[in-house]
PDB file of C-alpha atoms in Angstrom:
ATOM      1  CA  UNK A 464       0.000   0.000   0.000  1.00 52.00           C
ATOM      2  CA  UNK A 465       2.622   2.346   0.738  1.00 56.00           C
ATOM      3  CA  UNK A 466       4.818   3.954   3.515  1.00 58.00           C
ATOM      4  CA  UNK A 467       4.452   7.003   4.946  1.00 54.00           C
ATOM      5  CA  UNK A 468       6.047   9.143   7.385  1.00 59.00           C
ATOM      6  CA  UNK A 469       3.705  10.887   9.669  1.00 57.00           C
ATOM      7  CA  UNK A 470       4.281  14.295  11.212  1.00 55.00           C
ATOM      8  CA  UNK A 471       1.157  16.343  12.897  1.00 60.00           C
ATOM      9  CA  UNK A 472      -0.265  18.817  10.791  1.00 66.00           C
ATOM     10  CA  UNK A 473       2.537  18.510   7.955  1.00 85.00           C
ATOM     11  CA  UNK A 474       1.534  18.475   4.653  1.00 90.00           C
ATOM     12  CA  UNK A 475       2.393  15.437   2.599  1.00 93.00           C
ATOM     13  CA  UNK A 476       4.708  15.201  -0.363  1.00 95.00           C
ATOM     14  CA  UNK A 477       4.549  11.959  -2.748  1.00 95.00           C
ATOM     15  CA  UNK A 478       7.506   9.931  -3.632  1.00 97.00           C
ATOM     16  CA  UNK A 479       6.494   7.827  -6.854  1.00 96.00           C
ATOM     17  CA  UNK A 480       8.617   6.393  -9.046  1.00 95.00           C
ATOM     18  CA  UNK A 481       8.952   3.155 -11.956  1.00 93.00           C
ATOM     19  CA  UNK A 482      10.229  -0.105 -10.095  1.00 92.00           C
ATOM     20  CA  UNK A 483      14.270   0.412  -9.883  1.00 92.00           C
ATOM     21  CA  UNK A 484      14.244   4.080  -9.572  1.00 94.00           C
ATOM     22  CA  UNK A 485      15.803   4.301  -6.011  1.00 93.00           C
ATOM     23  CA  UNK A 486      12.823   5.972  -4.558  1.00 93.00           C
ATOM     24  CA  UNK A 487      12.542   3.755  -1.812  1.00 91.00           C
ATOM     25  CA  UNK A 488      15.908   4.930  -0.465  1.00 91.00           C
ATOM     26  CA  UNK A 489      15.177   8.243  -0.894  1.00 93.00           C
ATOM     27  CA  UNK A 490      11.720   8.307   1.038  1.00 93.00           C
ATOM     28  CA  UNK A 491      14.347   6.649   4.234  1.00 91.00           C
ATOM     29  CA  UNK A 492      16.309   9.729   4.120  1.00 91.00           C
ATOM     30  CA  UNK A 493      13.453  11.816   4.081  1.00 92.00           C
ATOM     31  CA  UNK A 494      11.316  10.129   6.091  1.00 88.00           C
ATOM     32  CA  UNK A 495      12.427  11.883   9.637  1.00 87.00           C
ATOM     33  CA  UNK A 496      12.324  15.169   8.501  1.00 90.00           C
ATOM     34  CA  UNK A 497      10.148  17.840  10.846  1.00 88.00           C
ATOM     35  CA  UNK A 498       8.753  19.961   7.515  1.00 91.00           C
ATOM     36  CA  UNK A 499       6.745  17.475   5.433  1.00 93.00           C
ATOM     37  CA  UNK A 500       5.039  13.869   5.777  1.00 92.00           C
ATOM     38  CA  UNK A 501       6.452  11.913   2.884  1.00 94.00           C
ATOM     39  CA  UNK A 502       4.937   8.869   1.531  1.00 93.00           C
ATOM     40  CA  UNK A 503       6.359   5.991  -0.542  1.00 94.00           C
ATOM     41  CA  UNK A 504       4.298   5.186  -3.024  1.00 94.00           C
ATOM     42  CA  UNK A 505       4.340   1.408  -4.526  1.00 91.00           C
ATOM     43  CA  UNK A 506       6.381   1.095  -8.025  1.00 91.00           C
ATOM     44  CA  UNK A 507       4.393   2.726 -11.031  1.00 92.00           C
ATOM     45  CA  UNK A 508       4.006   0.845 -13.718  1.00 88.00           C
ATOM     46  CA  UNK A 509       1.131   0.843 -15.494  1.00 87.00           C
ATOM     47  CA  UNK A 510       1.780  -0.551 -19.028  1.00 82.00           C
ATOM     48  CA  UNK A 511       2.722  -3.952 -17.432  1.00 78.00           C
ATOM     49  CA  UNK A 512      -0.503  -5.406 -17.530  1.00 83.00           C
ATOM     50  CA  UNK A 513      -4.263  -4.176 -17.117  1.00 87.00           C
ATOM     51  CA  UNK A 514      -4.041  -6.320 -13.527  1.00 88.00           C
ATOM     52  CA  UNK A 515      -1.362  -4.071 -11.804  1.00 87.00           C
ATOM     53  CA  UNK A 516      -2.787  -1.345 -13.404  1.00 88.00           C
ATOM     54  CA  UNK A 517      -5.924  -1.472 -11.840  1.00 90.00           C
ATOM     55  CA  UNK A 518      -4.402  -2.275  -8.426  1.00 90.00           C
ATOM     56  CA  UNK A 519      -2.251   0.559  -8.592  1.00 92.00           C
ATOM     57  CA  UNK A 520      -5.140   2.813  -9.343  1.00 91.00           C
ATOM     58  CA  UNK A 521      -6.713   1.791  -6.522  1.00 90.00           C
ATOM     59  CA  UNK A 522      -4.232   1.680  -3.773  1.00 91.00           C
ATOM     60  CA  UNK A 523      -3.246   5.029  -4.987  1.00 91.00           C
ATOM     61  CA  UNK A 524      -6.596   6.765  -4.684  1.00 90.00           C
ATOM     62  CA  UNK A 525      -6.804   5.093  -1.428  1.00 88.00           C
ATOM     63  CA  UNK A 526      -3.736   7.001  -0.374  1.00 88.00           C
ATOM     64  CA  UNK A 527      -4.293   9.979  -1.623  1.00 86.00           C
ATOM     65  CA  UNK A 528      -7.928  10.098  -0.535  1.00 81.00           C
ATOM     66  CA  UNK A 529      -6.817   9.069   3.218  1.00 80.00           C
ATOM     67  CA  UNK A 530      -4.325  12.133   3.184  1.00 74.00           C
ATOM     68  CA  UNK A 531      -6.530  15.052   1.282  1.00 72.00           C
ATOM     69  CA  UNK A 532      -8.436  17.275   3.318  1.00 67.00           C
ATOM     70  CA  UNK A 533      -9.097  20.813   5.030  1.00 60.00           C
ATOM     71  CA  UNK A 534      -6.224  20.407   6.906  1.00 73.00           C
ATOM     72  CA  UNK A 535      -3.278  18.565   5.334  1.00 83.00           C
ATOM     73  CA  UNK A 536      -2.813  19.303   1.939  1.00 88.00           C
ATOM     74  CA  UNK A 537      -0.369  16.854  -0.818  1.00 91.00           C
ATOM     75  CA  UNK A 538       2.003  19.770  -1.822  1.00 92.00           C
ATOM     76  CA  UNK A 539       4.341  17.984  -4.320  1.00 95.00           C
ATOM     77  CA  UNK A 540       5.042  14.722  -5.994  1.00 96.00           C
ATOM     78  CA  UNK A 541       8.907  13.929  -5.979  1.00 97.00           C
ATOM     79  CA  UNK A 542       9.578  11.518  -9.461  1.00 97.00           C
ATOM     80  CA  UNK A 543      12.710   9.858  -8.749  1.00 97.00           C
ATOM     81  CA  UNK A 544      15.064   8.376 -11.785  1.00 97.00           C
ATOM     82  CA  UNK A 545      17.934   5.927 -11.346  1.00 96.00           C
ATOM     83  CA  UNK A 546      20.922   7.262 -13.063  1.00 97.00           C
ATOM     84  CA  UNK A 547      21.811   5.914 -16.621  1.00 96.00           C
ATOM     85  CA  UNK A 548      21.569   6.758 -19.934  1.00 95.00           C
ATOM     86  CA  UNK A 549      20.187   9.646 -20.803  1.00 96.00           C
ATOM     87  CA  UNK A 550      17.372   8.314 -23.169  1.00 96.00           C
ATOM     88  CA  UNK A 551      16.679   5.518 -20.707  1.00 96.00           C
ATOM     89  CA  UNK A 552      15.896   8.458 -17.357  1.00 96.00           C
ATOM     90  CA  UNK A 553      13.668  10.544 -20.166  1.00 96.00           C
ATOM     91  CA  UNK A 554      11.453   7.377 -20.863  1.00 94.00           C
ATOM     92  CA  UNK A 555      11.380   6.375 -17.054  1.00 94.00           C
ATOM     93  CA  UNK A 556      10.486  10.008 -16.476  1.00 96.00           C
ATOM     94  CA  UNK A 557       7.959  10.348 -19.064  1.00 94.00           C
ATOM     95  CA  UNK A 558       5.898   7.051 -18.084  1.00 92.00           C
ATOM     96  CA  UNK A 559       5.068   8.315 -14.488  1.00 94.00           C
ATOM     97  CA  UNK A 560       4.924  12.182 -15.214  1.00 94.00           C
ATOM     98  CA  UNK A 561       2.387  11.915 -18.305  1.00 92.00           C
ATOM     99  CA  UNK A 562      -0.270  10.628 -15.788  1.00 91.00           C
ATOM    100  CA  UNK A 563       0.241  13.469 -13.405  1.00 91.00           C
ATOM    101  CA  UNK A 564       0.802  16.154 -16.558  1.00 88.00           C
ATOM    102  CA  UNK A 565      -1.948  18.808 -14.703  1.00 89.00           C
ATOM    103  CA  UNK A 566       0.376  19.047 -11.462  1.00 92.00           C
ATOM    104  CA  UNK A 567       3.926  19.904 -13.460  1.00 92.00           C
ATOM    105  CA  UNK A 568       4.194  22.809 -11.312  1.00 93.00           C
ATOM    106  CA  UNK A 569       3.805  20.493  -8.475  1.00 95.00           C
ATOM    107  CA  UNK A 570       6.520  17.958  -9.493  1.00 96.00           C
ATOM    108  CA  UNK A 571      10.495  17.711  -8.613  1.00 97.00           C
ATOM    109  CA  UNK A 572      12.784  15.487 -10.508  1.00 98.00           C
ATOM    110  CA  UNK A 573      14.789  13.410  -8.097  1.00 97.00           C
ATOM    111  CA  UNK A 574      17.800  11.593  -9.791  1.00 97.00           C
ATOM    112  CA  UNK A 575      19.431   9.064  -7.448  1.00 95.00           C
ATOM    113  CA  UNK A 576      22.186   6.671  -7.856  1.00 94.00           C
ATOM    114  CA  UNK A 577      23.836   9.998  -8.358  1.00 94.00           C
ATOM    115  CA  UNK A 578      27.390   8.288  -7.350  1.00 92.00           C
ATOM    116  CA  UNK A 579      27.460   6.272  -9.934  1.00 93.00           C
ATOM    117  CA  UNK A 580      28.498   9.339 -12.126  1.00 94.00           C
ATOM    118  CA  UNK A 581      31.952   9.371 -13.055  1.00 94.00           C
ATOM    119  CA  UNK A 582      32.468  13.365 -13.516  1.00 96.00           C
ATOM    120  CA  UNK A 583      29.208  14.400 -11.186  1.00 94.00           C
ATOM    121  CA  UNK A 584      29.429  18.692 -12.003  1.00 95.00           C
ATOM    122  CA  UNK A 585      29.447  17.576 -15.692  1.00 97.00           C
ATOM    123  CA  UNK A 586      26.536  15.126 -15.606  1.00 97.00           C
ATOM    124  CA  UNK A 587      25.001  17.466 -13.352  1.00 96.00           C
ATOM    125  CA  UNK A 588      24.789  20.357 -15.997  1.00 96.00           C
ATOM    126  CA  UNK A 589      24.083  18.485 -19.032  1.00 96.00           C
ATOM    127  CA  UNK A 590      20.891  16.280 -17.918  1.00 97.00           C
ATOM    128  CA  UNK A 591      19.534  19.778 -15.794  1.00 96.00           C
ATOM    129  CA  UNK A 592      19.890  20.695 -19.847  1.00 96.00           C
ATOM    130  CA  UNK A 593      18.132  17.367 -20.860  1.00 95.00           C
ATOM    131  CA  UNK A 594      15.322  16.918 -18.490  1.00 96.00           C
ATOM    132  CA  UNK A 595      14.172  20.835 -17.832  1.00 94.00           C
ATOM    133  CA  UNK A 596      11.749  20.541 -20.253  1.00 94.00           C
ATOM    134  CA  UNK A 597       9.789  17.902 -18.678  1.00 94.00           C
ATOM    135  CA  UNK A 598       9.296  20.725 -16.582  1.00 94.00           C
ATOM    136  CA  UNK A 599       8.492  23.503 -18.159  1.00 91.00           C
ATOM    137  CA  UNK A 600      12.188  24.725 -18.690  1.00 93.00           C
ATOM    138  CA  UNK A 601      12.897  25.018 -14.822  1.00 93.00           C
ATOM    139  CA  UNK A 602      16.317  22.903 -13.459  1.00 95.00           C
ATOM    140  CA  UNK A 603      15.966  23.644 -10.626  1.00 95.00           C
ATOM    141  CA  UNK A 604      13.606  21.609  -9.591  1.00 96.00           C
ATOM    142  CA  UNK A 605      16.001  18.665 -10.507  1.00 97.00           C
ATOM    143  CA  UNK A 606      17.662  17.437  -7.603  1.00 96.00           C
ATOM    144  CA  UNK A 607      20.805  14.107  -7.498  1.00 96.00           C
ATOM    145  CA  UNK A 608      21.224  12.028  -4.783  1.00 94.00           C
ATOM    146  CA  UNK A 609      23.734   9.585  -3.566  1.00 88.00           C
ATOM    147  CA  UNK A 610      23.252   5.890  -3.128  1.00 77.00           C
ATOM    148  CA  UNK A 611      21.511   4.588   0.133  1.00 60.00           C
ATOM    149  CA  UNK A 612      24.374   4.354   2.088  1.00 60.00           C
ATOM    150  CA  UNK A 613      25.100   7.922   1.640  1.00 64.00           C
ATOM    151  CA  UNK A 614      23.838  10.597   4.190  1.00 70.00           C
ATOM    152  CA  UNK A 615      23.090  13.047   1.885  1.00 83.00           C
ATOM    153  CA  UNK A 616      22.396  15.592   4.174  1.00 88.00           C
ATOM    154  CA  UNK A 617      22.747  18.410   1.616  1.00 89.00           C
ATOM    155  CA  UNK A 618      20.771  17.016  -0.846  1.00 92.00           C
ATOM    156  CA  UNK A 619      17.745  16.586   2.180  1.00 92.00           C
ATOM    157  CA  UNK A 620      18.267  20.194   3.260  1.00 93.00           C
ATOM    158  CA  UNK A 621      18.265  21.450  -0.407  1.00 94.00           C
ATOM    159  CA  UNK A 622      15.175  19.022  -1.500  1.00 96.00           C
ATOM    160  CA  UNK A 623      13.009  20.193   1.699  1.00 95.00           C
ATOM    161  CA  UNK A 624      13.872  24.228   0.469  1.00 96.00           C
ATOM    162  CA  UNK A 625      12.773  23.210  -3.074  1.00 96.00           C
ATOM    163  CA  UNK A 626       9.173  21.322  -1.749  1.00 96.00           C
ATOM    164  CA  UNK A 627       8.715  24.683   0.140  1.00 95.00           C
ATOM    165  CA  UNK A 628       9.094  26.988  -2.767  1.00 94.00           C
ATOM    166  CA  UNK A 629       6.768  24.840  -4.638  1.00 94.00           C
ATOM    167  CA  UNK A 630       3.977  24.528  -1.693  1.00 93.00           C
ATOM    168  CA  UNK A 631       4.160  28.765  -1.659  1.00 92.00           C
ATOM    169  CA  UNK A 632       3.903  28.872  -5.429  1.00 89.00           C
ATOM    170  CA  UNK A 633       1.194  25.920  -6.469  1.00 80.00           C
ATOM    171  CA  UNK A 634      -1.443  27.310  -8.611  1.00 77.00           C
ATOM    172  CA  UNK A 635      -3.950  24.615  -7.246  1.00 80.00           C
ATOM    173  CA  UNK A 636      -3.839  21.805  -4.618  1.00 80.00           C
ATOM    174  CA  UNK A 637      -3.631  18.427  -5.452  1.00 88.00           C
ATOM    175  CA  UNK A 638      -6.510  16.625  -5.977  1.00 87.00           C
ATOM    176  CA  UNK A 639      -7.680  13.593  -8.428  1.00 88.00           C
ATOM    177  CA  UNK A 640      -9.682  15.683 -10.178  1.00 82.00           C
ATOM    178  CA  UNK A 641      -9.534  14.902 -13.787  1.00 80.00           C
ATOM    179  CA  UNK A 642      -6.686  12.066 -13.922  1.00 85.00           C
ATOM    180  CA  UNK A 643      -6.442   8.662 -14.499  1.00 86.00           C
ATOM    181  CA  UNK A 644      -7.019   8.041 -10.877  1.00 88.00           C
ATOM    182  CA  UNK A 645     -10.294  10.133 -10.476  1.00 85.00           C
ATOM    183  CA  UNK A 646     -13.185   7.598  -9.099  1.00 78.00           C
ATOM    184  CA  UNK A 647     -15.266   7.451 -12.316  1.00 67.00           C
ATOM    185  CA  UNK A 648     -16.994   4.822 -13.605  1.00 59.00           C
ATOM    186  CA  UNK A 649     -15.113   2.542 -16.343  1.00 62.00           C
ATOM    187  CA  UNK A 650     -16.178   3.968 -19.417  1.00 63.00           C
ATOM    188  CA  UNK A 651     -15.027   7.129 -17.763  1.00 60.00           C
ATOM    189  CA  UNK A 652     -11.952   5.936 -17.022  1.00 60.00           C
ATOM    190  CA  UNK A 653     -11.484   4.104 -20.393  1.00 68.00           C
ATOM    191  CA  UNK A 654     -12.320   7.958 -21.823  1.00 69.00           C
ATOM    192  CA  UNK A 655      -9.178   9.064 -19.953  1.00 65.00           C
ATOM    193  CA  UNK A 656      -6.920   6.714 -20.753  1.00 70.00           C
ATOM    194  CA  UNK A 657      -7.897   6.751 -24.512  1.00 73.00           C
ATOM    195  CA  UNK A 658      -7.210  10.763 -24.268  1.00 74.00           C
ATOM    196  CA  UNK A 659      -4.110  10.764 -22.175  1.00 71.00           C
ATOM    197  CA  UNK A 660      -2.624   7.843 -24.604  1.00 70.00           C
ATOM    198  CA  UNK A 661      -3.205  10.281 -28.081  1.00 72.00           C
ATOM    199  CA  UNK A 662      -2.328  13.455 -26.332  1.00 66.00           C
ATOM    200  CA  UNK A 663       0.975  12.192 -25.513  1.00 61.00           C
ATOM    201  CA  UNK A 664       1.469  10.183 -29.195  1.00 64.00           C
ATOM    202  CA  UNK A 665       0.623  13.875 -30.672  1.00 63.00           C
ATOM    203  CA  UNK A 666       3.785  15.204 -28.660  1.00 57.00           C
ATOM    204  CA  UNK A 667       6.374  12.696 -29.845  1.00 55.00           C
TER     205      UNK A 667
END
């Protein structure tokens, strides 16, 4: 179903990410901070098969619709990548972001594995340059981190500043509202996917 760490009153970011992409690490390093609650959500992949898709669906609205409301607020969704080939990050990237494409201003880019980089200031600089435009031109809502048995203390401090800015900024809150993961019937939901699917075939 998920993890979660649970701080009174804090608003909640989401950690989601495809299955490999280090995110379950990251939400551990996280976890204890006093700012925000984050919570681990299971692996995303929905093009696996119409079974997992359907349970992710539904464990995810369960989650969300446990931590919505007057009070508590999800403030940003944290996409984490494992760090490899270019190409390979942008299509890991793109399979979890297109489903969340109304909430870009809500979303940070977390790459992690981050020590695996050979020459980390040039990697750095050229996939800010690659991956920006998955959000709308702004790097610096791209974060790196280090492998799980790395503190990465700065990376924490800098990541919690960055959820901040965004939470002050958001042009809406988070809700379901008009995603795949809305609780509509199935021809609804059939609608959506059918919609999301040519939208994104239009942009490659």
């Amino acid at each position: 179903m998920g993890c979660y760490s649970s701080r009174k009153n804090n608003d909640y970011v989401l950690i989601i990410g495809s299955p490999g992409s280090g995110k379950t690490n990251l939400y551990k390093k996280l976890k204890n901070n006093d700012q925000f609650s984050f919570v681990d959500i299971p692996a995303m992949d929905l093009e696996e098969s119409i079974e997992n898709r359907e349970k992710f669906i539904n464990d995810f609205q369960n989650i969300c619709e446990n931590k919505i409301n007057k009070k508590r607020q999800i403030v940003s969704i944290v996409v984490s990548v494992k760090f490899e080939r270019t190409d390979l990050m942008k299509r890991s990237l793109l399979s979890v972001i297109k489903y969340f494409h109304r909430y870009l201003d809500l979303i940070i880019i977390a790459v992690t594995h981050f020590d695996q980089s050979e020459d980390q200031d040039e990697d750095k600089n050229n996939l800010k340059q690659q991956l920006k435009f998955i959000l709308k031109n702004n790097e610096d809502r791209i974060v790196f981190s280090q492998n799980s048995n790395q503190n990465d203390n700065q990376m924490c401090e800098n990541l919690l500043k960055i959820i901040e800015n965004v939470k002050q900024n958001k042009q809406e809150p988070f809700t379901l509202k008009d995603t795949i993961f809305e609780n509509i019937d199935e021809t609804q939901q059939q609608n959506h996917l059918r919609d999301l699917f040519q939208g994104f075939n239009n942009q490659q």
